[in-house]
Amino acid sequence: MTTDLGMPSLDATQLGGLDLVPAADSPQKAKDYTSDQEVRWCPGCGDYAVLAAVRAFLPTLSIRRENTVFVSGIGCSSRFPYYLDTYGMHSIHGRAPAIATGLAVSRPDLSVFVVTGDGDALSIGGNHLIHALRRNVNMTILLFNNRIYGLTKGQYSPTSEVGKVTKSTPVGSVDHPFDPVALALGADATFVGRAMDSDRKGLSAVLEAAARHRGAALVEIYQDCPIFNDGSFDVLRRPDDAEARVIPVRHGEPITFGTDGRWAVVRRGFGLDVAPTAEVAPEDVVVHDATDVGLAHALARLSGQDLGHAVFGVIRQVQRPTYDDLSRAQVQQAAAGGPADLRELVHGADTWTVRGGTVITEARP
Amino acid sequence: MASPVPPATAPQRRDRVVIRFAGDSGDGMQLTGDRFTAEAAAFGNDLATLPNYPAEIRAPHGTLAGVSSFQLHFADHDILTPGDRPDVLVAMNPAALRSNLGDLPAGGVLILDTDEFTPRNLAKVGYATSPLDDGSLDPYTVHRVAMTSLTVAALEPLGLGKKDAERSKNMFALGLLSWMYSRPTEGTQRWLREKFARRPEIAEANVVAFRTGHAYGETTEAFAVTYEVAPAVLPDGTYRQVSGNTALAYGLVAAARRAGLPLFLGSYPITPASDVLHELSRLKRFGVTTFQAEDEIAGIGAALGAAYGGALGVTTTSGPGLALKMEAVGLAVMTELPLLVVDVQRGGPSTGLPTKTEQADLLQAVFGRNGEAPVPVVAPSSPADAFDAAVDAARIALTYRTPVLLLSDGAIANGSEPWRVPEEDDLPDLRVEFATEPNTDDGRFLPYARDPETLARPWAVPGTPGLAHRIGGLEKADGTGDISYDPANHERMVRLRQAKVDGVAVPDLEVDDPDNDAPVLVLGWGSTAGPIGAAVRRLRTAGHRVARAHLRHLVPLPANTEAVLRSYRTVVVPEMNLGQLAFLLQGRFAVPVESETKVAGLPFGAAELAERLTPYVSKEQVPA
C-alpha cells in the first residue's frame, strides 16, 4: 500500500495556511504532542517556555498530528523536533528552510514548521531564510533569538550588539547586528511577527496567526540563554524598564503602550517615533495596519540593538500567492492537458527503425 | 564563378566521415552541428558528436578565445567516438582556422568563409600574411567560399538588415555540407520553420540561406564531387538521436514513473548540467516539479525534503556544486532517505574548465564527505547510456534508501548518438512501499528497523498515522532512531551503513575477451567507453590480443572485480584524471594497475589511446 500524495486543485489566494491539512478526528491536548524524549536544554533556558507554548498551541490548530512536521537546523533550539510527537527532521546547519521548501512543495497536506536560531537562520543559513521568505513558501519559521551562540559555548552571533564581549570577541564585537524583523521585511515576507519567550499569551497568539497564515511566516522569539547571555532581554522583562520599551501592536488599533497607554507611536519624517500620549492629538496616534509595508518597516526600525524599544505582535501580514501553490498549479495544469505519454517523449520527433539488416527511415506524421 | 553544370559523377561512397564546424561563438556553430547531426540521425547513420565551446558566452569577436566548434562523426557502421581528426573542416573565420587547422590531416577538405579573412581579423589572431594567399594551405583541398556575402546577396529580396542577414551564414554552410554529403533537406527546412515560428521572416531567411548553400554546391564546379554515407545497420530496434543530458532527464522521468512517485528536482544552474534542469522543467505533465534553488545547497536540501515527503528527489550539478552539496549528502546518508545526486563532471579544480570534460570527481564522489559516509556511485558510459544509468541509480536509491551519485561528464552531457529507445514495459519495476503500520510485536514503530535482505530502513512519510518519528544528522540508535552517543551503537551503525551499501546488488563485470587468452585488460569507466572500445578495435585489427571491460558501478564494485583484475597479467586503466580509478582499485585489491591518463578537457582520441596502449600489448605479445 502507498500513501496518496494527490494534489488537490486550489485557488491560492483564498486559502488559509492549514486549509489543505486534514483536520484532527478528535480534540487534542498538549500531552499528545509530547514525545518520549528527555528534554536536554540547560536549566532556565528560554527554550522550555517556547516548547511549552508550542505544545499547548498546536492542539488549537485542530489538524492531524501526523500531518505536522518540524524541521530544524543546528543549534540549541534545533533540538526542538525531538521533543514533539510529530514528524520531524533535525537537519544540518542553516538548511532547514531549504529542506522545508522541498517538503512543502511536494506535500500540501502538511503543516510545515521550521525551528531555527539567530546563528542558524541569520548567519550560516541567511541565504535560505531570505529566499524562503521572498518565495513565500507555506511554512512557519520560529526564529529563537538569544543573541549568542550557545551550542558552541558562547561566541557572538549576527544579532549580538556591537561591543559585546564573548569568547571570540574578548575586547568587544565590532560586527553590526541584523534586526531579524527588518531583514524579513526586506525580503518581502508576507508575515512577520515578534514575541517574548516568557509572554505565553502573546507568543501563542502570534504563533497561531503565523501557522494559519498561507505563506512564509517568520516569528522572531526573544529568548534567554542563561549560560552565555544571561539577562539579555531583562530590560524588556523588568516592569520598570519595560514600561517605556515594550510596544505591543494589534492590527486596527492605535499603538499606545505603558501603564494606561501613557506612550504613543507617532509619525516623524518618513519614520516613527514615541511620544507621551498626553501630548499627542488622538488622530496623530498611529493605528497599526499589518498590510502597510511602509509602517511595518518603520515599526521594525523602532527596535534598536540597544532594545530602547521593541515591537511585539503581528507586524506585517498580507496575502500573496505562495510559491508552492503556484508550483503545484503549474504541474496540475500541465497534467490536465491529457495523459503524459512516455513513449512519445522518448521517441521524440525523428526516429528510424532497423529491422533485419535494413534501415527504414520514417517521415514524421 | 558559378557554373550551371551539375556534377557529372555519381556520389562517391564513404564508410565514415568526420566533419568539424568551427567559427566564432556567435556564429551558431553548435546549432549548425546539431542540425547536421539530426540530418545524419534521420538518415540512419551511426554517429557520435563532440561539441567544444568556450565558457564565455560571447568572447571578443574573431579572437582565438571565442572559437566554438562542433565535431560530428557519422558512418555506415557502428562507431564509438566523435572521431580523432576531421576529414572536413569548415572554418568561418581566421580564428577558427588558426585554432583548428592543426587537427586537419594533409589532404583534408577545408572550407573557408573568405569574407571573414580581412586584414583586421587576420591581425587579431596573429596571421602576418593571409593563409588564403601565402601557400600555407597547399597541403589541403581548399574551398574558398564567400559565404557571408553570398548569404547577404541571397537574402536581399527579403529586406532584412545586413546584420540579420549575415547571421544566417551558418545555414549557408549547413546547406553546402548537406549537398556535399547527399543529405535529405526537408527535415532542416521544416525544423527552421518550427524553430522560428514566431518570427517568420527569420525562418524564411534561414531557409533561403540553407537552400542557397545547397544550390551553391550543386552549381559550382569546385564541388563537382559529392559523397554519401549509407545508413548504418545497427541491431534491430527503433532509434533516435539523443544527447546525454536529455537521455539522463528522460531516465529520471521514466524511473519516477516506474516507481509510481512524483519527481522533484532541486537544482541550481551550472554548466554543463543545466540542460537537465531545462529539460525536466518542460516535463511537468509527467508530474515533474522543478525547483530552481537559491544555491547548490538549497537544491539538494529541497530534494531531500521532497524525498522525506515521499517523492523521488533529485539534484543536479557539476563538480564545484557537488562540493557544496556534500554536507547534505551526508545528512541523506544518516537519515537513509532515497536521493539522486547527479554530477555532470567538468574540468577542475575550482571553476576549472566549465565547458570541457573530465572525470576527476570520482574520488570526491566516493570519499568526499566527513565521516564514514558510503554512497553508491553509478556512471553512464555514453550519451544514450545515461538513460539506463539514471534508471539504475533510482533503483538503488529507492531499494536501499540511500543517496546515490550519478557521475556523468561534459562529453556525455553534450555529445549525442543514436539511442535504441526502450519500451516502458521493458524497464524495471521500481514500485516502493511506504511504511503504513508499526513494525514491532508490541505495536511500536522503529524507523531504523531494517529489511533483512537489503538493510534498508522503512520509508514512513509524514502524514502516516501512528508512525510519527524524528530523524536527523545526529547518530541514530539502532532501531529506534533516537539520538545516541553510545560508543558501541556508533560502531554498529557505521558498519551497518557500510554493509548496506556494500550489499547493493550490481551485475558482474562483463569482460570482452574474444579468445579468452588476452594478457592485457583495458578497464575503464564513464565516457572513456567509446575511445577505449575504438582503441581496442584498432589493437585487435593490428593482431594484438587485448581484453576490455567497463565499470558502470564504482561503488559498490561488481563482486567479480578482483577476480577479473587478477586474471590478467596487465591491467590498464585509461581515465580523464590523474588515475583515480587506478588508485581506488589498487587500494581496494592491492593489485598492480597501469594508469593512462589525460586531463586536457577533451576525450581520448581512438588513435591516441591505441598508441598509448600499444606498449602494453606489444610487451605482452612477445613469446614467453
Short mmCIF file of C-alpha atoms in Angstrom, two decimals, chain B residues 272-524:
data_model
loop_
_atom_site.label_atom_id
_atom_site.label_comp_id
_atom_site.label_asym_id
_atom_site.label_seq_id
_atom_site.Cartn_x
_atom_site.Cartn_y
_atom_site.Cartn_z
CA PRO B 272 27.29 21.54 -18.11
CA ALA B 273 24.38 20.21 -16.05
CA SER B 274 21.77 22.94 -16.59
CA ASP B 275 20.20 21.25 -19.60
CA VAL B 276 18.84 18.54 -17.31
CA LEU B 277 17.03 21.25 -15.35
CA HIS B 278 15.81 22.83 -18.59
CA GLU B 279 14.57 19.53 -19.96
CA LEU B 280 12.78 18.49 -16.77
CA SER B 281 11.17 21.91 -16.33
CA ARG B 282 9.33 21.25 -19.60
CA LEU B 283 8.01 17.88 -18.45
CA LYS B 284 5.55 18.97 -15.77
CA ARG B 285 2.84 16.87 -17.41
CA PHE B 286 4.71 13.83 -16.10
CA GLY B 287 4.24 15.07 -12.54
CA VAL B 288 7.71 16.60 -12.51
CA THR B 289 8.35 19.53 -10.18
CA THR B 290 11.49 21.56 -10.78
CA PHE B 291 12.73 23.98 -8.16
CA GLN B 292 15.46 26.42 -9.17
CA ALA B 293 17.02 26.96 -5.78
CA GLU B 294 18.97 29.94 -4.43
CA ASP B 295 22.15 27.88 -4.33
CA GLU B 296 23.55 24.36 -4.68
CA ILE B 297 22.91 23.55 -1.04
CA ALA B 298 19.26 24.59 -1.22
CA GLY B 299 18.92 22.47 -4.36
CA ILE B 300 19.88 19.29 -2.57
CA GLY B 301 18.16 20.40 0.65
CA ALA B 302 14.84 20.79 -1.14
CA ALA B 303 15.34 17.48 -2.96
CA LEU B 304 15.95 15.78 0.36
CA GLY B 305 12.89 17.47 1.87
CA ALA B 306 10.81 16.21 -1.06
CA ALA B 307 12.25 12.71 -0.61
CA TYR B 308 11.31 12.85 3.06
CA GLY B 309 7.80 13.67 1.88
CA GLY B 310 7.72 10.66 -0.46
CA ALA B 311 8.89 11.99 -3.82
CA LEU B 312 11.78 10.77 -5.96
CA GLY B 313 14.17 13.57 -5.00
CA VAL B 314 16.91 14.56 -7.43
CA THR B 315 19.56 17.26 -7.51
CA THR B 316 21.79 18.01 -10.49
CA THR B 317 25.11 19.80 -10.56
CA SER B 318 28.73 19.79 -11.68
CA GLY B 319 31.93 19.41 -9.65
CA PRO B 320 32.05 22.70 -7.71
CA GLY B 321 28.37 22.32 -6.89
CA LEU B 322 28.91 18.78 -5.69
CA ALA B 323 31.49 20.07 -3.22
CA LEU B 324 28.86 22.43 -1.81
CA LYS B 325 26.25 19.69 -1.54
CA MET B 326 28.33 17.15 0.30
CA GLU B 327 27.20 18.01 3.83
CA ALA B 328 23.62 17.41 2.73
CA VAL B 329 24.63 14.14 1.07
CA GLY B 330 25.95 13.15 4.48
CA LEU B 331 22.58 14.01 6.01
CA ALA B 332 20.89 11.78 3.43
CA VAL B 333 23.33 9.00 4.38
CA MET B 334 22.43 9.46 8.05
CA THR B 335 18.68 9.80 7.51
CA GLU B 336 18.78 6.92 4.98
CA LEU B 337 16.43 8.56 2.52
CA PRO B 338 16.47 7.87 -1.23
CA LEU B 339 18.09 10.70 -3.18
CA LEU B 340 19.74 11.04 -6.58
CA VAL B 341 22.72 13.35 -6.87
CA VAL B 342 23.77 13.92 -10.46
CA ASP B 343 27.26 15.31 -11.11
CA VAL B 344 27.96 16.20 -14.73
CA GLN B 345 31.71 16.43 -14.35
CA ARG B 346 33.77 19.21 -15.93
CA GLY B 347 37.41 20.24 -15.80
CA GLY B 348 38.56 21.20 -12.30
CA PRO B 349 39.70 22.11 -9.70
CA SER B 350 37.69 25.16 -8.61
CA THR B 351 35.85 26.77 -11.51
CA GLY B 352 38.29 24.96 -13.79
CA LEU B 353 37.09 24.39 -17.35
CA PRO B 354 33.30 24.75 -17.17
CA THR B 355 32.61 23.68 -20.75
CA LYS B 356 35.21 20.92 -21.05
CA THR B 357 35.03 17.33 -19.94
CA GLU B 358 36.94 15.48 -17.22
CA GLN B 359 36.48 12.53 -14.85
CA ALA B 360 38.24 13.98 -11.86
CA ASP B 361 35.30 13.94 -9.43
CA LEU B 362 35.42 10.18 -8.90
CA LEU B 363 37.21 10.31 -5.59
CA GLN B 364 35.08 13.26 -4.49
CA ALA B 365 32.00 11.16 -5.22
CA VAL B 366 33.35 8.09 -3.46
CA PHE B 367 35.01 9.71 -0.45
CA GLY B 368 34.28 13.43 -0.36
CA ARG B 369 32.22 13.59 2.83
CA ASN B 370 33.02 13.88 6.51
CA GLY B 371 32.87 10.67 8.46
CA GLU B 372 32.28 7.20 7.08
CA ALA B 373 29.58 8.10 4.57
CA PRO B 374 29.28 5.39 1.93
CA VAL B 375 27.29 6.29 -1.17
CA PRO B 376 26.68 4.11 -4.23
CA VAL B 377 28.24 5.60 -7.37
CA VAL B 378 26.94 4.88 -10.87
CA ALA B 379 28.43 6.17 -14.13
CA PRO B 380 26.92 6.14 -17.63
CA SER B 381 29.29 5.20 -20.45
CA SER B 382 27.74 7.17 -23.32
CA PRO B 383 25.00 9.72 -24.05
CA ALA B 384 22.33 7.07 -24.65
CA ASP B 385 23.50 5.02 -21.69
CA ALA B 386 22.71 7.98 -19.40
CA PHE B 387 19.07 6.91 -19.61
CA ASP B 388 19.73 3.41 -18.27
CA ALA B 389 22.22 4.66 -15.70
CA ALA B 390 19.64 7.10 -14.33
CA VAL B 391 17.04 4.35 -14.04
CA ASP B 392 19.56 2.09 -12.32
CA ALA B 393 20.65 4.84 -9.91
CA ALA B 394 17.00 5.36 -8.99
CA ARG B 395 16.60 1.62 -8.44
CA ILE B 396 19.45 1.63 -5.97
CA ALA B 397 18.27 4.78 -4.17
CA LEU B 398 14.72 3.53 -3.78
CA THR B 399 15.55 -0.07 -2.92
CA TYR B 400 18.25 0.70 -0.37
CA ARG B 401 17.00 4.11 0.89
CA THR B 402 20.28 5.83 0.19
CA PRO B 403 21.65 8.78 -1.70
CA VAL B 404 23.22 7.68 -4.99
CA LEU B 405 25.77 9.61 -7.02
CA LEU B 406 25.34 9.53 -10.77
CA LEU B 407 28.58 10.60 -12.44
CA SER B 408 28.08 11.86 -15.96
CA ASP B 409 30.52 14.21 -17.68
CA GLY B 410 30.65 17.01 -20.21
CA ALA B 411 31.37 14.68 -23.14
CA ILE B 412 28.34 12.56 -22.34
CA ALA B 413 26.13 15.52 -21.46
CA ASN B 414 26.62 17.45 -24.69
CA GLY B 415 27.59 14.61 -27.03
CA SER B 416 24.92 12.73 -28.88
CA GLU B 417 24.49 9.37 -30.55
CA PRO B 418 21.74 7.07 -31.78
CA TRP B 419 19.65 5.60 -28.99
CA ARG B 420 17.57 2.49 -29.32
CA VAL B 421 14.52 3.77 -27.49
CA PRO B 422 13.19 1.46 -24.82
CA GLU B 423 9.62 0.36 -24.30
CA GLU B 424 8.23 1.32 -20.92
CA ASP B 425 7.33 -2.27 -20.07
CA ASP B 426 10.94 -3.34 -20.51
CA LEU B 427 12.06 -1.01 -17.74
CA PRO B 428 12.43 -2.39 -14.22
CA ASP B 429 9.53 -2.21 -11.80
CA LEU B 430 10.65 0.34 -9.20
CA ARG B 431 7.49 0.49 -7.10
CA VAL B 432 8.12 1.15 -3.43
CA GLU B 433 6.01 0.56 -0.39
CA PHE B 434 5.83 3.28 2.21
CA ALA B 435 5.55 2.10 5.80
CA THR B 436 1.96 2.26 6.98
CA GLU B 437 1.92 0.41 10.27
CA PRO B 438 4.01 -0.31 13.36
CA ASN B 439 6.78 -2.83 12.84
CA THR B 440 7.25 -4.38 16.27
CA ASP B 441 5.24 -7.06 18.03
CA ASP B 442 4.30 -4.61 20.75
CA GLY B 443 2.91 -2.11 18.27
CA ARG B 444 5.72 0.40 18.16
CA PHE B 445 7.29 1.87 15.05
CA LEU B 446 11.07 1.61 14.74
CA PRO B 447 12.20 3.97 11.96
CA TYR B 448 15.62 2.31 11.87
CA ALA B 449 14.49 -1.31 11.82
CA ARG B 450 15.96 -2.88 8.70
CA ASP B 451 14.88 -5.10 5.87
CA PRO B 452 16.96 -8.22 6.50
CA GLU B 453 17.86 -8.57 2.84
CA THR B 454 18.61 -5.00 1.72
CA LEU B 455 19.26 -3.48 5.17
CA ALA B 456 17.00 -0.64 4.04
CA ARG B 457 15.01 1.15 6.72
CA PRO B 458 11.29 1.84 6.35
CA TRP B 459 10.22 4.92 4.40
CA ALA B 460 7.49 6.37 6.59
CA VAL B 461 6.33 9.63 5.07
CA PRO B 462 4.76 12.43 7.13
CA GLY B 463 1.00 12.15 7.17
CA THR B 464 1.08 8.44 8.07
CA PRO B 465 -0.90 7.95 11.30
CA GLY B 466 0.83 6.22 14.17
CA LEU B 467 4.34 6.39 12.69
CA ALA B 468 5.38 9.90 13.74
CA HIS B 469 9.13 9.88 14.37
CA ARG B 470 12.11 12.16 14.27
CA ILE B 471 15.20 11.79 12.10
CA GLY B 472 18.28 13.91 11.72
CA GLY B 473 22.02 14.19 11.36
CA LEU B 474 22.97 13.10 14.88
CA GLU B 475 23.93 9.45 15.27
CA LYS B 476 20.89 7.24 15.46
CA ALA B 477 20.25 4.49 17.92
CA ASP B 478 19.91 1.23 16.05
CA GLY B 479 16.21 0.51 15.59
CA THR B 480 14.59 3.42 17.43
CA GLY B 481 16.44 6.16 15.59
CA ASP B 482 16.73 8.14 18.81
CA ILE B 483 19.84 10.26 19.36
CA SER B 484 22.62 8.02 20.62
CA TYR B 485 26.17 8.79 21.71
CA ASP B 486 26.76 5.22 22.80
CA PRO B 487 30.17 4.02 21.51
CA ALA B 488 29.01 0.50 20.69
CA ASN B 489 25.94 1.82 18.89
CA HIS B 490 28.04 4.18 16.76
CA GLU B 491 30.39 1.35 15.84
CA ARG B 492 27.41 -0.78 14.87
CA MET B 493 25.64 1.95 12.87
CA VAL B 494 28.78 2.93 10.92
CA ARG B 495 29.26 -0.71 9.96
CA LEU B 496 25.57 -1.18 9.16
CA ARG B 497 25.52 1.78 6.79
CA GLN B 498 28.65 0.46 5.12
CA ALA B 499 27.24 -3.06 4.88
CA LYS B 500 24.08 -1.74 3.30
CA VAL B 501 25.99 -0.02 0.51
CA ASP B 502 28.43 -2.91 0.11
CA GLY B 503 25.42 -5.17 -0.32
CA VAL B 504 23.82 -3.20 -3.15
CA ALA B 505 23.09 -5.67 -5.93
CA VAL B 506 25.08 -4.84 -9.04
CA PRO B 507 25.71 -7.10 -12.04
CA ASP B 508 29.06 -8.77 -12.54
CA LEU B 509 31.69 -7.05 -14.63
CA GLU B 510 31.49 -8.37 -18.18
CA VAL B 511 34.75 -8.89 -19.96
CA ASP B 512 35.12 -8.70 -23.72
CA ASP B 513 37.97 -11.09 -24.45
CA PRO B 514 37.24 -12.77 -27.80
CA ASP B 515 39.61 -15.73 -27.45
CA ASN B 516 39.88 -15.75 -23.69
CA ASP B 517 43.64 -15.56 -23.98
CA ALA B 518 44.42 -11.87 -23.83
CA PRO B 519 47.26 -10.99 -21.48
CA VAL B 520 46.13 -7.36 -21.19
CA LEU B 521 42.86 -5.97 -19.88
CA VAL B 522 41.83 -2.39 -20.56
CA LEU B 523 39.40 -1.31 -17.87
CA GLY B 524 37.51 1.95 -17.96
#
